[in-house]
mmCIF file of C-alpha atoms in Angstrom:
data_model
loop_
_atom_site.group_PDB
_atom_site.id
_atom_site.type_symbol
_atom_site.label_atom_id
_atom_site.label_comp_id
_atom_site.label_asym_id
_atom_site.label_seq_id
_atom_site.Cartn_x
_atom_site.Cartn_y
_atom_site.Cartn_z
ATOM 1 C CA UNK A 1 118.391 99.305 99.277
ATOM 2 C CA UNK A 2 121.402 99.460 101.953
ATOM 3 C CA UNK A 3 120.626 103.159 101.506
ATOM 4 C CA UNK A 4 117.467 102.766 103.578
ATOM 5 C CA UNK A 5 117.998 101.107 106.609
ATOM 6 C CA UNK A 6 115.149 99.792 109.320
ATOM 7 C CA UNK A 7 115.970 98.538 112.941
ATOM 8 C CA UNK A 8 114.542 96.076 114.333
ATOM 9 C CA UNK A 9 114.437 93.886 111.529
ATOM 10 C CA UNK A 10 112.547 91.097 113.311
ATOM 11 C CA UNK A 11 109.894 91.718 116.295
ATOM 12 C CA UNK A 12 107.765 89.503 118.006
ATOM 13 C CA UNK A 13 105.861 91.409 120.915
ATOM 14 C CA UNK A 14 102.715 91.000 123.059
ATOM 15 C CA UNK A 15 99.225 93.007 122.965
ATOM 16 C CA UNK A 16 99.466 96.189 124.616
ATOM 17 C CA UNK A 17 103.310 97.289 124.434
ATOM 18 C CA UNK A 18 104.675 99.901 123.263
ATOM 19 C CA UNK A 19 107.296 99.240 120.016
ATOM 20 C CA UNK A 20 108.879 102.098 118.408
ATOM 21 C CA UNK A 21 110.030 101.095 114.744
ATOM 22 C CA UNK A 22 113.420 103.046 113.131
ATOM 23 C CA UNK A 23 114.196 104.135 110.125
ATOM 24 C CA UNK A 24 117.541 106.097 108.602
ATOM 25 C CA UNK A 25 118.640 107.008 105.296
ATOM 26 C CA UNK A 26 121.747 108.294 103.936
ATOM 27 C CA UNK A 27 119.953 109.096 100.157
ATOM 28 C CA UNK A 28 119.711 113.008 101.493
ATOM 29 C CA UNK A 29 116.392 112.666 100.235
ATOM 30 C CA UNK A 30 113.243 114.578 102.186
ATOM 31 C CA UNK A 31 110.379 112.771 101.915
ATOM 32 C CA UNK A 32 109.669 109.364 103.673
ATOM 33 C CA UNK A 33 107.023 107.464 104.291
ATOM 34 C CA UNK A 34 105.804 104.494 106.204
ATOM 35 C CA UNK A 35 103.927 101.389 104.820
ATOM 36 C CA UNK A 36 102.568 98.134 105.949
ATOM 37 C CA UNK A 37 102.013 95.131 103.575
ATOM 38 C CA UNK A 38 99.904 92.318 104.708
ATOM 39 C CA UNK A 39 99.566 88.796 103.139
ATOM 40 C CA UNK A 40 98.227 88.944 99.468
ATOM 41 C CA UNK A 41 97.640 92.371 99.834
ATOM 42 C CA UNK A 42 99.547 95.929 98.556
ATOM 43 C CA UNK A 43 101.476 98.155 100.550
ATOM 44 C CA UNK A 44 99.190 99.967 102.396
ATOM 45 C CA UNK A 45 100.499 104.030 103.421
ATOM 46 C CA UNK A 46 100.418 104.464 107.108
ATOM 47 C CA UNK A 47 101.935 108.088 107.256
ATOM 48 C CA UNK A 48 104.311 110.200 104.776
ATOM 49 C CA UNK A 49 106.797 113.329 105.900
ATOM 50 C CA UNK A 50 107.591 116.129 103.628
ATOM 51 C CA UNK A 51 110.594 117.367 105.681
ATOM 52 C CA UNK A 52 111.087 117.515 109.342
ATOM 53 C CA UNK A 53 108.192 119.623 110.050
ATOM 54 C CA UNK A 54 105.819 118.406 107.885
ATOM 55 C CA UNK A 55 103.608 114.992 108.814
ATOM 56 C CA UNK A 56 100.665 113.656 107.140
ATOM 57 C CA UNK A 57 98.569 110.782 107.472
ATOM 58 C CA UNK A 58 97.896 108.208 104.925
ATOM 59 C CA UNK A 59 95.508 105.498 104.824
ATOM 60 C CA UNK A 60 95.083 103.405 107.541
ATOM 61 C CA UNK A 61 97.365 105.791 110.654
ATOM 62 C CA UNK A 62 94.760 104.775 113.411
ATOM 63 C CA UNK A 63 96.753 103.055 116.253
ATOM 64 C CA UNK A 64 100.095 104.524 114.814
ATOM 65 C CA UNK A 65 101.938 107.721 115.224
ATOM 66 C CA UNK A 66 105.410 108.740 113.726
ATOM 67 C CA UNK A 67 108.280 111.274 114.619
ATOM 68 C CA UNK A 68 110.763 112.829 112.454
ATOM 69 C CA UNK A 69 113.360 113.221 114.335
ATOM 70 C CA UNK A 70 115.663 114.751 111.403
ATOM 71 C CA UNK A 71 115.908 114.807 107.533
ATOM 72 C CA UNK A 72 117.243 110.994 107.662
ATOM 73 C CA UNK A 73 115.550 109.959 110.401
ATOM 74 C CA UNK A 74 111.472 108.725 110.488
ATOM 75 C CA UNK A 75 109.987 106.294 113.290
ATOM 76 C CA UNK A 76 106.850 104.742 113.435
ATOM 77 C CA UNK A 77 105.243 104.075 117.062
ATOM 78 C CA UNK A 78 102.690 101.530 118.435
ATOM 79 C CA UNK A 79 101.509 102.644 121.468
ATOM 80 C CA UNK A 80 99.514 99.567 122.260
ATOM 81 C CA UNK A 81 100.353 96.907 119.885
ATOM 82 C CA UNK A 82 97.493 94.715 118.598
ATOM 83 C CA UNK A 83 97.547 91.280 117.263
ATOM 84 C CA UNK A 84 96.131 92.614 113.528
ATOM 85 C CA UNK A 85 98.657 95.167 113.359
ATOM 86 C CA UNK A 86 101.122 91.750 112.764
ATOM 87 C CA UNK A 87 102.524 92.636 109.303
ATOM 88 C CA UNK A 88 105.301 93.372 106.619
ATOM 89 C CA UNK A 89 106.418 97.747 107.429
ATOM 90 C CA UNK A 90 108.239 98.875 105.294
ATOM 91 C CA UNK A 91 110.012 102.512 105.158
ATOM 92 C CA UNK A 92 110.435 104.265 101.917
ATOM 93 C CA UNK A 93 111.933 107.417 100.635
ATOM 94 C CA UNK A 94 112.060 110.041 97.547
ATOM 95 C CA UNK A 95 113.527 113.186 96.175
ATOM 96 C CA UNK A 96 110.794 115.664 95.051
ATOM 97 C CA UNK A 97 113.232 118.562 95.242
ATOM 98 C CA UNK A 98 114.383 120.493 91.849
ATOM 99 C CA UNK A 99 116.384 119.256 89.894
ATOM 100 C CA UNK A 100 116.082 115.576 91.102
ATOM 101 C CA UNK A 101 112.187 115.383 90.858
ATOM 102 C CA UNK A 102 111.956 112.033 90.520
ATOM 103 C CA UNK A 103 107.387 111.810 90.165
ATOM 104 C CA UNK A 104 108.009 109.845 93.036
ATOM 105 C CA UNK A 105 109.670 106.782 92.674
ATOM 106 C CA UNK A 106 110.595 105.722 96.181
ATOM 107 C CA UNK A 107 113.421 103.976 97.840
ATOM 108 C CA UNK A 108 112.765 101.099 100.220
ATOM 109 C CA UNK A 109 114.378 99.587 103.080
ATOM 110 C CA UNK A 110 114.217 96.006 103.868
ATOM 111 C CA UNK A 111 111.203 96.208 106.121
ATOM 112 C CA UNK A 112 110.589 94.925 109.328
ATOM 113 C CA UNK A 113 108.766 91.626 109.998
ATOM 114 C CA UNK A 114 106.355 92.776 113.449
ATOM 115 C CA UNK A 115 104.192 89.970 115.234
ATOM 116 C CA UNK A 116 101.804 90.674 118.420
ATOM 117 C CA UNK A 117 100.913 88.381 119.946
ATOM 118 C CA UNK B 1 91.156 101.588 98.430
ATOM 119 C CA UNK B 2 93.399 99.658 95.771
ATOM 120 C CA UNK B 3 93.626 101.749 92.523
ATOM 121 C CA UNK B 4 95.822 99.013 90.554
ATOM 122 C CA UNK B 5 95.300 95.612 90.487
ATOM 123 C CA UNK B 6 97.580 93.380 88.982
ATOM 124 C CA UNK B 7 96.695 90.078 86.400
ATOM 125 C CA UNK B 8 97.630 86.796 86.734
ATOM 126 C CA UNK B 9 97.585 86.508 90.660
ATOM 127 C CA UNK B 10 100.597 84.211 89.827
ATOM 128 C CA UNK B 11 102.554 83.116 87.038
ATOM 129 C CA UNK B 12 104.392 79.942 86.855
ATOM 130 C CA UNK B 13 106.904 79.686 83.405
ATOM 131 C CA UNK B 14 110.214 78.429 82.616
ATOM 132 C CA UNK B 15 113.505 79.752 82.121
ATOM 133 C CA UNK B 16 114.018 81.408 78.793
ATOM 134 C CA UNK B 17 110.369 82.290 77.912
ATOM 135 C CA UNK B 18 108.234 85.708 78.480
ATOM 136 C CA UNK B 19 106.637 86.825 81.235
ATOM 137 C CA UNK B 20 103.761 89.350 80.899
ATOM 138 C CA UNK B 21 102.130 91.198 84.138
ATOM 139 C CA UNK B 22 99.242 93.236 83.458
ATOM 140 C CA UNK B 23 98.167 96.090 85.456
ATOM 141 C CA UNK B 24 94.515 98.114 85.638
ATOM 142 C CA UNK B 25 93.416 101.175 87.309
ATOM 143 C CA UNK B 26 91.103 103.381 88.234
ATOM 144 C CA UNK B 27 91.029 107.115 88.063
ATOM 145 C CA UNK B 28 93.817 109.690 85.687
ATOM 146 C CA UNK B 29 97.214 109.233 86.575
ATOM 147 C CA UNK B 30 100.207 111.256 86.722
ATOM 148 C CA UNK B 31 102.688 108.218 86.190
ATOM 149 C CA UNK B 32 102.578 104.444 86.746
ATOM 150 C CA UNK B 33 105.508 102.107 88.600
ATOM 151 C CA UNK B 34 106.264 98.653 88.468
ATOM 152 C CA UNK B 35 108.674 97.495 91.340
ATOM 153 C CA UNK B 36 109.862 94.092 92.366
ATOM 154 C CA UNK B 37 109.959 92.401 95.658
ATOM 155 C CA UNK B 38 111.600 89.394 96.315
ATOM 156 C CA UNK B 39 110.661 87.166 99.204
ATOM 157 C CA UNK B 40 110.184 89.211 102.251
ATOM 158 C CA UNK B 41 112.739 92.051 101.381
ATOM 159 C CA UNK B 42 111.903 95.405 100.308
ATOM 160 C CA UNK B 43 110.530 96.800 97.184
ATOM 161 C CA UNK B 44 112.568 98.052 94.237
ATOM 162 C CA UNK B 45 112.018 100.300 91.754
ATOM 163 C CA UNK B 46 112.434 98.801 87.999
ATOM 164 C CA UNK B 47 111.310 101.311 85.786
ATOM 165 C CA UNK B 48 108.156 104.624 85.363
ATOM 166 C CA UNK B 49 106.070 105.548 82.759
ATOM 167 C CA UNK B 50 104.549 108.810 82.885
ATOM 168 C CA UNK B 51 101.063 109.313 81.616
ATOM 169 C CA UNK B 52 102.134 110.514 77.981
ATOM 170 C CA UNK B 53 104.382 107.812 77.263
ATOM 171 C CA UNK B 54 102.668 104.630 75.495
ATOM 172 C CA UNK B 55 105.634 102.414 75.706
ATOM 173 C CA UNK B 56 109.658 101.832 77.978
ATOM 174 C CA UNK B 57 112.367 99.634 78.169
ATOM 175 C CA UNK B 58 114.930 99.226 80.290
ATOM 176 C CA UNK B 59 117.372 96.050 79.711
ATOM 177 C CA UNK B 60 114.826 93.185 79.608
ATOM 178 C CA UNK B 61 112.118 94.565 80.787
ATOM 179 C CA UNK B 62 109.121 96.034 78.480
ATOM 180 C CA UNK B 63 106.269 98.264 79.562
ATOM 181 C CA UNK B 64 103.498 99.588 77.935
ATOM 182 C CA UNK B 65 100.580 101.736 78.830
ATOM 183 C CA UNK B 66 97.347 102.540 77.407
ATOM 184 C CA UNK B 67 95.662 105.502 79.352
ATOM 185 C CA UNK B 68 92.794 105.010 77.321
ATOM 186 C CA UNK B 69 92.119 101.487 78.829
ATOM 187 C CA UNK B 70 93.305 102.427 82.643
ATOM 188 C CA UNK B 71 95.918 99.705 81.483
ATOM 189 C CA UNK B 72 99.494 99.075 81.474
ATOM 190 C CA UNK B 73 101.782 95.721 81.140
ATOM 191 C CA UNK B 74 105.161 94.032 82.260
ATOM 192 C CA UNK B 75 107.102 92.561 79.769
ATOM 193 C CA UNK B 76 109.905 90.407 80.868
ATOM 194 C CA UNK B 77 111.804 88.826 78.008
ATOM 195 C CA UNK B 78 113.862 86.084 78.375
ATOM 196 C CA UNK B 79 112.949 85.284 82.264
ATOM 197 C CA UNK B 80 115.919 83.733 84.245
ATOM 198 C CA UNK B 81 115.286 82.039 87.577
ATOM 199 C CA UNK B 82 116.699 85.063 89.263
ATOM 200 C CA UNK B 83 113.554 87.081 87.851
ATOM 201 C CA UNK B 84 111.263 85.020 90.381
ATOM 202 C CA UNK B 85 109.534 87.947 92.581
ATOM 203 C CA UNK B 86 106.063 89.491 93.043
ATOM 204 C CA UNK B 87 106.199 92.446 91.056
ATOM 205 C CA UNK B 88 103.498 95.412 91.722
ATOM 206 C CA UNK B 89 102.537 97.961 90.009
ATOM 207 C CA UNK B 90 101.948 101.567 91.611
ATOM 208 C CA UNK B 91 99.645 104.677 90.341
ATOM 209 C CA UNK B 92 100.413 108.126 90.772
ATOM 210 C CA UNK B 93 96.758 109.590 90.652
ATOM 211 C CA UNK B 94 95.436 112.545 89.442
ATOM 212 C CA UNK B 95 95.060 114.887 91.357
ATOM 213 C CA UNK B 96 97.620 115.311 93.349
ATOM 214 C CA UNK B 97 97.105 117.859 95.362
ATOM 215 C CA UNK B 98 100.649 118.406 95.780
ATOM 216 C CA UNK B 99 101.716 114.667 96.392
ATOM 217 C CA UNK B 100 102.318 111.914 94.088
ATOM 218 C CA UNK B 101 101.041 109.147 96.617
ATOM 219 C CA UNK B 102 101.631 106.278 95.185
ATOM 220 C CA UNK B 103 99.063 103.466 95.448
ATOM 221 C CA UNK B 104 100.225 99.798 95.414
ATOM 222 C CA UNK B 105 98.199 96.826 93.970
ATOM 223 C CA UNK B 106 98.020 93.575 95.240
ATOM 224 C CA UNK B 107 100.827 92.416 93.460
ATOM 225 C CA UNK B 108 101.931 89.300 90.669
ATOM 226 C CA UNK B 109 103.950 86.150 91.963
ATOM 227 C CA UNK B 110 105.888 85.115 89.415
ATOM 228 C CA UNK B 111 107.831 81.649 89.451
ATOM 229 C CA UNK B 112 110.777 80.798 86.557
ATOM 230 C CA UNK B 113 111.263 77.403 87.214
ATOM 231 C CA UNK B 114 114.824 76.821 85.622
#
């Protein structure tokens, strides 16, 4: 969805940097959330934001941490990349606000493809 | 932990005939999502069923779901090459506590070979 946009889109790093992962979107919407999706497997929900002030872990957040740096704007950080957190992320949003409650079907960008080696 | 889980694995048919993705969960839901994801791109939304709704369509696509069974299905009719994705389905459990999470299953690779 060109709505949902994620910078880089391609990373190939080494164990123990630092990579900060972007994502914008113009949808106006004010949740967003964070995802990683491994081979074979489901997306997985690393963290979610309710609005700018608002973060919450999901799943699997250990080794992550995320800033929302504005209503369109959501990163996700590695502070010291490891070579199993190599996977698919993926940033999604949705509108939970009255009148476009939407029982959250989210909006995703085109995910970012992270190695460590 | 996975709530849905999606059967076949993979599915392998030809153009023009029906594809049929099948979906099981766990726990009460709130709604249930299928999306689509072709190769390595993000996911996209293709239609929701909310927990008192047995069946939807949109265009060619068919879902059903039985909340007695923890079950739902994807119906594609008339599959085109272009349909060739993994499609997953996602639960909105109960309760929510304030937030439809959604949780993902593994997914269904389907191939239309044309």
């Amino acid at each position: 969805d060109a709505d949902v946009t994620q910078t880089p889109r391609n990373r190939i790093t080494k164990t123990g940097k630092r990579i900060m992962l972007e994502c914008s979107q113009t949808k106006g919407h004010d949740r967003m959330y964070w995802y990683r999706q491994d081979p074979g497997l489901g997306l997985r929900l690393i963290y979610y934001s309710f609005d700018v002030k608002d973060i919450n872990k999901g799943e699997i957040s250990d080794g992550y941490s995320v800033s929302r740096q504005a209503q369109a704007k959501f990163s996700l950080s590695l502070e010291s990349a490891i070579p199993n957190q190599t996977a698919l992320y993926f940033c999604a949003t949705s509108d939970e606000r009255e009148p476009n409650f939407s029982y959250n079907e989210q909006f995703f960008g085109p995910g970012t493809r992270l190695t460590v080696l | 932990s996975q709530q849905g889980e999606e059967d076949p694995q993979a599915l392998s048919i030809q153009e023009g005939e029906n594809a049929t993705m099948n979906c099981s969960y766990k726990t009460s839901i709130n709604n249930l999502q299928w999306y689509r994801q072709n190769s390595g791109r993000g996911l996209v939304h293709l239609i929701l069923i909310r927990s008192n709704e047995r069946e939807k369509h949109s265009g060619r696509l068919r879902v059903t779901l039985d909340t007695s069974k923890k079950s739902s299905s994807l119906l594609i009719t008339a599959s085109r090459a272009a349909d060739t994705a993994s499609y997953f389905c996602a639960t909105a459990p109960l309760p929510s506590g304030g937030y439809n999470k959604l949780i993902f299953g593994a997914g269904t690779r389907l191939a239309v070979h044309p």
